[in-house]
Amino acid sequence: LREKAWFASSLKSRMQYLGCDPGRPYIVSETPNSYRLEPTDGPVDTFCLLVLDPEQ
């Protein structure tokens, strides 16, 4: 399910999981352009999928 959700999102939206952690100082040398992600690459470790199964 996690992999299916990953590939259902656009490549641009997947790139957000490669940036620095929220709340951490921005390092100029680590710009989004320095990250590479191929369209066929599977989910990265920082991509988490929360599945809720409510009873009501």
PDB file of C-alpha atoms in Angstrom:
ATOM      1  CA  LEU A   1       0.000   0.000   0.000  1.00  0.00           C
ATOM      2  CA  ARG A   2       2.873   2.347   0.852  1.00  0.00           C
ATOM      3  CA  GLU A   3       4.554   1.750  -2.500  1.00  0.00           C
ATOM      4  CA  LYS A   4       1.274   2.189  -4.378  1.00  0.00           C
ATOM      5  CA  ALA A   5       0.684   5.552  -2.668  1.00  0.00           C
ATOM      6  CA  TRP A   6       4.257   6.605  -3.453  1.00  0.00           C
ATOM      7  CA  PHE A   7       3.925   5.948  -7.175  1.00  0.00           C
ATOM      8  CA  ALA A   8       0.462   7.547  -7.280  1.00  0.00           C
ATOM      9  CA  SER A   9       1.999  10.891  -6.284  1.00  0.00           C
ATOM     10  CA  SER A  10       3.830  13.119  -8.723  1.00  0.00           C
ATOM     11  CA  LEU A  11       7.609  13.210  -8.911  1.00  0.00           C
ATOM     12  CA  LYS A  12       7.533  16.821  -7.733  1.00  0.00           C
ATOM     13  CA  SER A  13       5.548  15.919  -4.611  1.00  0.00           C
ATOM     14  CA  ARG A  14       7.941  13.015  -3.882  1.00  0.00           C
ATOM     15  CA  MET A  15      10.844  15.473  -3.834  1.00  0.00           C
ATOM     16  CA  GLN A  16       9.513  17.059  -0.633  1.00  0.00           C
ATOM     17  CA  TYR A  17      10.609  13.941   1.270  1.00  0.00           C
ATOM     18  CA  LEU A  18      14.246  14.500   0.297  1.00  0.00           C
ATOM     19  CA  GLY A  19      14.688  17.958   1.809  1.00  0.00           C
ATOM     20  CA  CYS A  20      15.969  18.883   5.233  1.00  0.00           C
ATOM     21  CA  ASP A  21      13.896  18.256   8.347  1.00  0.00           C
ATOM     22  CA  PRO A  22      11.283  20.891   9.262  1.00  0.00           C
ATOM     23  CA  GLY A  23      12.542  23.300  11.892  1.00  0.00           C
ATOM     24  CA  ARG A  24      16.202  22.724  11.069  1.00  0.00           C
ATOM     25  CA  PRO A  25      18.369  25.517   9.665  1.00  0.00           C
ATOM     26  CA  TYR A  26      18.418  25.729   5.877  1.00  0.00           C
ATOM     27  CA  ILE A  27      21.824  24.902   4.392  1.00  0.00           C
ATOM     28  CA  VAL A  28      22.388  26.605   1.045  1.00  0.00           C
ATOM     29  CA  SER A  29      24.553  23.760  -0.286  1.00  0.00           C
ATOM     30  CA  GLU A  30      21.638  21.353   0.252  1.00  0.00           C
ATOM     31  CA  THR A  31      19.225  22.927  -2.174  1.00  0.00           C
ATOM     32  CA  PRO A  32      16.432  20.776  -3.635  1.00  0.00           C
ATOM     33  CA  ASN A  33      18.361  20.747  -6.912  1.00  0.00           C
ATOM     34  CA  SER A  34      21.143  18.753  -5.240  1.00  0.00           C
ATOM     35  CA  TYR A  35      18.785  15.805  -4.651  1.00  0.00           C
ATOM     36  CA  ARG A  36      18.109  13.275  -7.387  1.00  0.00           C
ATOM     37  CA  LEU A  37      15.066  11.066  -7.615  1.00  0.00           C
ATOM     38  CA  GLU A  38      14.352   8.797 -10.545  1.00  0.00           C
ATOM     39  CA  PRO A  39      10.690   8.177 -11.468  1.00  0.00           C
ATOM     40  CA  THR A  40      11.170   4.437 -10.909  1.00  0.00           C
ATOM     41  CA  ASP A  41      12.796   4.783  -7.459  1.00  0.00           C
ATOM     42  CA  GLY A  42      10.725   3.284  -4.671  1.00  0.00           C
ATOM     43  CA  PRO A  43       9.627   5.068  -1.493  1.00  0.00           C
ATOM     44  CA  VAL A  44      12.357   6.783   0.513  1.00  0.00           C
ATOM     45  CA  ASP A  45      12.697   6.121   4.252  1.00  0.00           C
ATOM     46  CA  THR A  46      11.125   9.467   5.150  1.00  0.00           C
ATOM     47  CA  PHE A  47       7.887   8.644   3.287  1.00  0.00           C
ATOM     48  CA  CYS A  48       5.423   7.308   5.837  1.00  0.00           C
ATOM     49  CA  LEU A  49       1.878   6.229   5.119  1.00  0.00           C
ATOM     50  CA  LEU A  50      -0.675   6.326   7.892  1.00  0.00           C
ATOM     51  CA  VAL A  51      -3.707   4.129   7.267  1.00  0.00           C
ATOM     52  CA  LEU A  52      -6.769   4.778   9.395  1.00  0.00           C
ATOM     53  CA  ASP A  53      -9.502   2.191   9.633  1.00  0.00           C
ATOM     54  CA  PRO A  54     -12.337   3.791  11.613  1.00  0.00           C
ATOM     55  CA  GLU A  55     -15.140   1.594  12.844  1.00  0.00           C
ATOM     56  CA  GLN A  56     -17.775   4.284  12.490  1.00  0.00           C
TER      57      GLN A  56
END
